mmCIF file of C-alpha atoms and ligand atoms in Angstrom:
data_model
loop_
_atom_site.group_PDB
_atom_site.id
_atom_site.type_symbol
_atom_site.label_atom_id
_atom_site.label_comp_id
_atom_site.label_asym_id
_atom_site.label_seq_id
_atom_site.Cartn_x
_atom_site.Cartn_y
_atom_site.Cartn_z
ATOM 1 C CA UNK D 1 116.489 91.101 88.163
ATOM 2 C CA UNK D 2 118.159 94.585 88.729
ATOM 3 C CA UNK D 3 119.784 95.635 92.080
ATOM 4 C CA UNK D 4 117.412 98.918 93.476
ATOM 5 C CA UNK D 5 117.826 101.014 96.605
ATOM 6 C CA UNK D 6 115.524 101.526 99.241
ATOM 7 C CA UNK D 7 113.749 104.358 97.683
ATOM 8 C CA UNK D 8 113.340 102.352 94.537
ATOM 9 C CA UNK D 9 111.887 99.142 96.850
ATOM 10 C CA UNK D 10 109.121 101.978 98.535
ATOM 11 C CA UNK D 11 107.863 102.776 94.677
ATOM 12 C CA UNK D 12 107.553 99.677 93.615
ATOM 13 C CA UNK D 13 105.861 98.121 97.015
ATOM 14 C CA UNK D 14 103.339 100.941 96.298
ATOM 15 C CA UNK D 15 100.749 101.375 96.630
ATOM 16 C CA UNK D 16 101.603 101.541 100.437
ATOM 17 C CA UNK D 17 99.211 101.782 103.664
ATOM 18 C CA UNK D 18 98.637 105.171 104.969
ATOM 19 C CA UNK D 19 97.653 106.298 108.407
ATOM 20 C CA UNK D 20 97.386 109.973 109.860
ATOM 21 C CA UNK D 21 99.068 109.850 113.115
ATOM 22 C CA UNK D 22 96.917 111.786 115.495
ATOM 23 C CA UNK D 23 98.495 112.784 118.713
ATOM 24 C CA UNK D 24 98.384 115.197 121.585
ATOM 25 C CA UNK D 25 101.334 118.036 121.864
ATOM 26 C CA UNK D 26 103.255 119.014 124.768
ATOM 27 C CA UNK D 27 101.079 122.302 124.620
ATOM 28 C CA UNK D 28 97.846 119.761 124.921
ATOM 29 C CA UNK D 29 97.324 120.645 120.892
ATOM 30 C CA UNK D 30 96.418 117.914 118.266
ATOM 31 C CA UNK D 31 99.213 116.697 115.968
ATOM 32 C CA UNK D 32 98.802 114.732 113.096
ATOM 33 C CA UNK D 33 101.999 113.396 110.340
ATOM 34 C CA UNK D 34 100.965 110.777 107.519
ATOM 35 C CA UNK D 35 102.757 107.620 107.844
ATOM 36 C CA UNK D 36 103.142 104.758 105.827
ATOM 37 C CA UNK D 37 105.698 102.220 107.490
ATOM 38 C CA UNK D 38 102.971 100.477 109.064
ATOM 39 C CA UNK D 39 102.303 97.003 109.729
ATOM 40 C CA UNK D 40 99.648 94.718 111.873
ATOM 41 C CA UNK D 41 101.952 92.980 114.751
ATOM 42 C CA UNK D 42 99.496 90.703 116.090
ATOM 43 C CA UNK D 43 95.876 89.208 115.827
ATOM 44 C CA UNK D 44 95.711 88.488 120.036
ATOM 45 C CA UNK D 45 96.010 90.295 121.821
ATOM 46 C CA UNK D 46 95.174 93.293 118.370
ATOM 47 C CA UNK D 47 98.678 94.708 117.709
ATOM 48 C CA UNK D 48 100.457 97.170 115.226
ATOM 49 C CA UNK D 49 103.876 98.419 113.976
ATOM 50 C CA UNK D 50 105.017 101.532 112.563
ATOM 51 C CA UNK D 51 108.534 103.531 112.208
ATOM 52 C CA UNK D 52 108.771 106.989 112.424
ATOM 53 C CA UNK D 53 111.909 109.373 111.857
ATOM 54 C CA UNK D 54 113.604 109.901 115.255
ATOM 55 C CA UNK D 55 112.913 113.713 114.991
ATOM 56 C CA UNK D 56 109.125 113.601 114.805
ATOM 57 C CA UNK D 57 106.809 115.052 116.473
ATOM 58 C CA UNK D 58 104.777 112.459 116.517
ATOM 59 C CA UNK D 59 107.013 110.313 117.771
ATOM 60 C CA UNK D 60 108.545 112.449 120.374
ATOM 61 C CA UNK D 61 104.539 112.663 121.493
ATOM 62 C CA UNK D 62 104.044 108.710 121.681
ATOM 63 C CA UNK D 63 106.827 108.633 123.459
ATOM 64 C CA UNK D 64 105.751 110.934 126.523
ATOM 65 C CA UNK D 65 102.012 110.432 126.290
ATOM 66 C CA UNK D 66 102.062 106.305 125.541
ATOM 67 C CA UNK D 67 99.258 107.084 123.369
ATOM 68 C CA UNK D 68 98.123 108.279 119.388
ATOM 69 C CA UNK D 69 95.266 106.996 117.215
ATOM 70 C CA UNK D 70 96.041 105.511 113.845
ATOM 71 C CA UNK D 71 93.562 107.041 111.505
ATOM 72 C CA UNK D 72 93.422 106.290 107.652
ATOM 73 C CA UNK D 73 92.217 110.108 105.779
ATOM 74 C CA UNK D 74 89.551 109.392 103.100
ATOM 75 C CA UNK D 75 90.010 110.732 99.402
ATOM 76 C CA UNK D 76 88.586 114.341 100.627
ATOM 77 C CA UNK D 77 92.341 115.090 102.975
ATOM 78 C CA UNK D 78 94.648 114.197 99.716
ATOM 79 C CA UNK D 79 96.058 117.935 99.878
ATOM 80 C CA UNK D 80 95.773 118.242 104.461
ATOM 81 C CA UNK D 81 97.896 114.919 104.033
ATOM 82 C CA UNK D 82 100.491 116.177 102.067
ATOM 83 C CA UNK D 83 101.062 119.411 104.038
ATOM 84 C CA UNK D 84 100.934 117.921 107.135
ATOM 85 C CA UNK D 85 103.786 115.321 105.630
ATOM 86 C CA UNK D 86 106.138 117.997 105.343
ATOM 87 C CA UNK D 87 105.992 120.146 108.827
ATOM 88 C CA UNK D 88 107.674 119.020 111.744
ATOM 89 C CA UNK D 89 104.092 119.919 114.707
ATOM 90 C CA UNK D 90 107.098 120.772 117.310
ATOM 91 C CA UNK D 91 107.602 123.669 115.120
ATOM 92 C CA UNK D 92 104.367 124.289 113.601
ATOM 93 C CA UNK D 93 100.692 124.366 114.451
ATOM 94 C CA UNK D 94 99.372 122.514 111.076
ATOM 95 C CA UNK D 95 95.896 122.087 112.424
ATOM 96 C CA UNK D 96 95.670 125.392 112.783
ATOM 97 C CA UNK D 97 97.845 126.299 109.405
ATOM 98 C CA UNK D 98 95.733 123.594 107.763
ATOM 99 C CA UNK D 99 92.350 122.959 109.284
ATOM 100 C CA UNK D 100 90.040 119.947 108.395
ATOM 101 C CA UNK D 101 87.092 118.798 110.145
ATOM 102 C CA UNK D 102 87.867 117.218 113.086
ATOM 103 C CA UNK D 103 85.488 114.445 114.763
ATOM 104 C CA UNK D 104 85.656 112.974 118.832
ATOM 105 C CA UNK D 105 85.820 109.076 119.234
ATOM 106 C CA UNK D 106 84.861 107.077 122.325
ATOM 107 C CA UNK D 107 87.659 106.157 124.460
ATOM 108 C CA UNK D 108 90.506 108.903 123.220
ATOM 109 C CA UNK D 109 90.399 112.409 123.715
ATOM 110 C CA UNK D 110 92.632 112.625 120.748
ATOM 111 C CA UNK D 111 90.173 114.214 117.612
ATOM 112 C CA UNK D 112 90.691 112.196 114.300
ATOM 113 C CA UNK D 113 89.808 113.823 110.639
ATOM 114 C CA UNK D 114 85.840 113.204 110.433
ATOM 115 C CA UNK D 115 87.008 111.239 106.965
ATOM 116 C CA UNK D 116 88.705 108.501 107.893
ATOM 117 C CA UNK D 117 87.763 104.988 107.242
ATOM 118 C CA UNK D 118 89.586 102.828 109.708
ATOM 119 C CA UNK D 119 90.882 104.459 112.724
ATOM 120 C CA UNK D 120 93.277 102.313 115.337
ATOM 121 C CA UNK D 121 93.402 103.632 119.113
ATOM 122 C CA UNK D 122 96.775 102.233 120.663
ATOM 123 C CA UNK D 123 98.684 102.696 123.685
ATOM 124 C CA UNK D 124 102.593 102.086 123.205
ATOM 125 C CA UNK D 125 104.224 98.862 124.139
ATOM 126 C CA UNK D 126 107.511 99.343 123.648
ATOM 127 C CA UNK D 127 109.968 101.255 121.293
ATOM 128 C CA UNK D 128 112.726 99.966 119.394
ATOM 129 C CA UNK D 129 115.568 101.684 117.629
ATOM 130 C CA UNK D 130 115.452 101.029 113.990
ATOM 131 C CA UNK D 131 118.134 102.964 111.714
ATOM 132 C CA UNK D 132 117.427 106.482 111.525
ATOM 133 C CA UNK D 133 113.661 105.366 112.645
ATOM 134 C CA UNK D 134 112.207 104.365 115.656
ATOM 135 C CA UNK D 135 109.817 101.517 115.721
ATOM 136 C CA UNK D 136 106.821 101.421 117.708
ATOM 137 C CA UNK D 137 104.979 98.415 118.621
ATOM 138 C CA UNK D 138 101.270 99.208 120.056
ATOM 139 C CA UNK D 139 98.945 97.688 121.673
ATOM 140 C CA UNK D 140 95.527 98.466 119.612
ATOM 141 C CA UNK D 141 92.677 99.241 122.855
ATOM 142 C CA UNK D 142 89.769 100.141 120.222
ATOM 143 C CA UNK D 143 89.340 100.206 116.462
ATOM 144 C CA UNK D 144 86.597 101.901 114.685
ATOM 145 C CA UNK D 145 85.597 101.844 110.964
ATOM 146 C CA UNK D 146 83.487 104.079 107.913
ATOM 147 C CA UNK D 147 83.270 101.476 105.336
ATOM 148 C CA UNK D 148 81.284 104.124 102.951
ATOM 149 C CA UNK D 149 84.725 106.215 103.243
ATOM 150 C CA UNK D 150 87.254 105.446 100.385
ATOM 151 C CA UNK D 151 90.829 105.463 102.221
ATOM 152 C CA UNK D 152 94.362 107.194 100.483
ATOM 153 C CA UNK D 153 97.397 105.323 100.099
ATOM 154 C CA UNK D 154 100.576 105.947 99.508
ATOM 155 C CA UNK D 155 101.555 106.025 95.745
ATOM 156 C CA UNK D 156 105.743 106.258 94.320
ATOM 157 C CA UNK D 157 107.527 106.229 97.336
ATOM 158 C CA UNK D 158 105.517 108.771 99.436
ATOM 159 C CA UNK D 159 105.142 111.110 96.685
ATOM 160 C CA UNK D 160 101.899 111.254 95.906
ATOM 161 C CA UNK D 161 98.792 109.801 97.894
ATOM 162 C CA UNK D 162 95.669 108.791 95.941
ATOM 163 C CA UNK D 163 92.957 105.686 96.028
ATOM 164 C CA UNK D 164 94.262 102.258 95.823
ATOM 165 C CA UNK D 165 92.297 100.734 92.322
ATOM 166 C CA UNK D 166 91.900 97.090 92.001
ATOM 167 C CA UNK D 167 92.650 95.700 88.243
ATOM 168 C CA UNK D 168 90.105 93.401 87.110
HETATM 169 C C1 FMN E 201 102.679 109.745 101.954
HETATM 170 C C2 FMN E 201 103.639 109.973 103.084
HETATM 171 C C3 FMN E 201 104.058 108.893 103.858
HETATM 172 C C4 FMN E 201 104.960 109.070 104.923
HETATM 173 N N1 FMN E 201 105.359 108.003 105.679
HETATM 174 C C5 FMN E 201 106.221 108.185 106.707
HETATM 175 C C6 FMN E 201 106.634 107.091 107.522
HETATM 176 O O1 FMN E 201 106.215 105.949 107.330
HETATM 177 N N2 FMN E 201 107.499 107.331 108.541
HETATM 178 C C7 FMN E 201 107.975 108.587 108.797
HETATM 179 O O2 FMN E 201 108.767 108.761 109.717
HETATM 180 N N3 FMN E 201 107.599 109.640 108.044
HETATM 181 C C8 FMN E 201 106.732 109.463 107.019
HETATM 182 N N4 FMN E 201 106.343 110.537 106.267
HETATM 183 C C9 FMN E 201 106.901 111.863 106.572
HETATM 184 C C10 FMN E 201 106.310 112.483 107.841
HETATM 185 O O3 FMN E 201 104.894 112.558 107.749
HETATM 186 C C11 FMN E 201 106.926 113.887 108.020
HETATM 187 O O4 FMN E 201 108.282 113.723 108.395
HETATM 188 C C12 FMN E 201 106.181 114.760 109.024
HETATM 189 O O5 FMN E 201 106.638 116.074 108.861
HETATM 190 C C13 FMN E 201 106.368 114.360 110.463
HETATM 191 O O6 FMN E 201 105.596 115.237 111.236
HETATM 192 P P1 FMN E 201 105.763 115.400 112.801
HETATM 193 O O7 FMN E 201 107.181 115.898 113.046
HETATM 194 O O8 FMN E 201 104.726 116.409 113.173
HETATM 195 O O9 FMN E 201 105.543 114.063 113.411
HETATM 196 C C14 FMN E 201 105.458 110.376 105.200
HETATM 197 C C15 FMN E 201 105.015 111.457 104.420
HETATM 198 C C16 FMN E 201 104.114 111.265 103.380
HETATM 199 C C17 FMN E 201 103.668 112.446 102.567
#
């Protein structure tokens, strides 16, 4: 076997979960960042794990609101994904810069993309420093599902997302 780096390990763990972060701004405004260092934590009580980059928005947003919904975008958001992957929504309004259809869910008033196949309502736990990341472990309140939506993932080490495709 050959040494590799971290970037090498996230291509060839591909293809890798992908979630939309959804969260509320300071300014009350929706906020969403694709995310892919995400992991289940726990089966009771329902938990989950994910890292984000200590200067997210997102983050920053979890942080001071104890809340986000986990929402995986169906095939139509491949391009809304990307963009808003490379904004920082302290800085930018990329709802507004990119708008998608938007749809309410019971318990949250955070909107989530009306494709999405899973989505994960959570309320933070606790935060851990991790690296350069932060790692959030949630506490999952509600999870609702669209199994006729086909989900994204995360393809070469976040460069690309596209449909996972089972080999036969
Ligand atoms: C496919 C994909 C996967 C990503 N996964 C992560 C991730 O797991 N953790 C992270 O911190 N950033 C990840 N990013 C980058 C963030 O989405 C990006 O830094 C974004 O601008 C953060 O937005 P925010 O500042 O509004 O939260 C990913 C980007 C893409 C395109």
């Amino acid at each position: 076997m050959n040494e590799i780096n971290i970037g090498q390990a996230t291509a060839l763990t591909s293809p890798d979960p992908l979630v939309l972060v959804c969260t509320k701004k300071e300014d009350g405004k929706l906020n969403m960042a694709p995310l892919s260092f995400f992991m289940y934590a726990s089966f009771n009580p329902p938990m989950l794990a994910f890292a984000m980059g200590k200067a997210a928005n997102s983050g920053e947003n979890i942080r001071r609101t104890g809340k986000a919904v986990l929402a995986a975008p169906g095939v139509s958001l491949k391009d809304a994904v990307m963009a808003y992957g490379s904004a920082n929504g302290g800085k930018k309004d990329k709802l507004a810069q990119t708008p998608i259809a938007l749809q309410s869910i019971e318990g949250t008033d955070i909107q989530i993309p009306e494709d999405s196949r899973i989505a994960f309502e959570v309320t933070l736990e606790k935060t851990v420093e991790s690296g350069d990341h932060y790692l959030y472990l949630c506490n999952i309140d509600k999870m609702l599902a669209d199994e006729s939506k086909e989900a994204l993932f995360a393809w070469d080490g976040y460069a690309k997302v596209a449909p996972a495709e089972e080999k036969e």
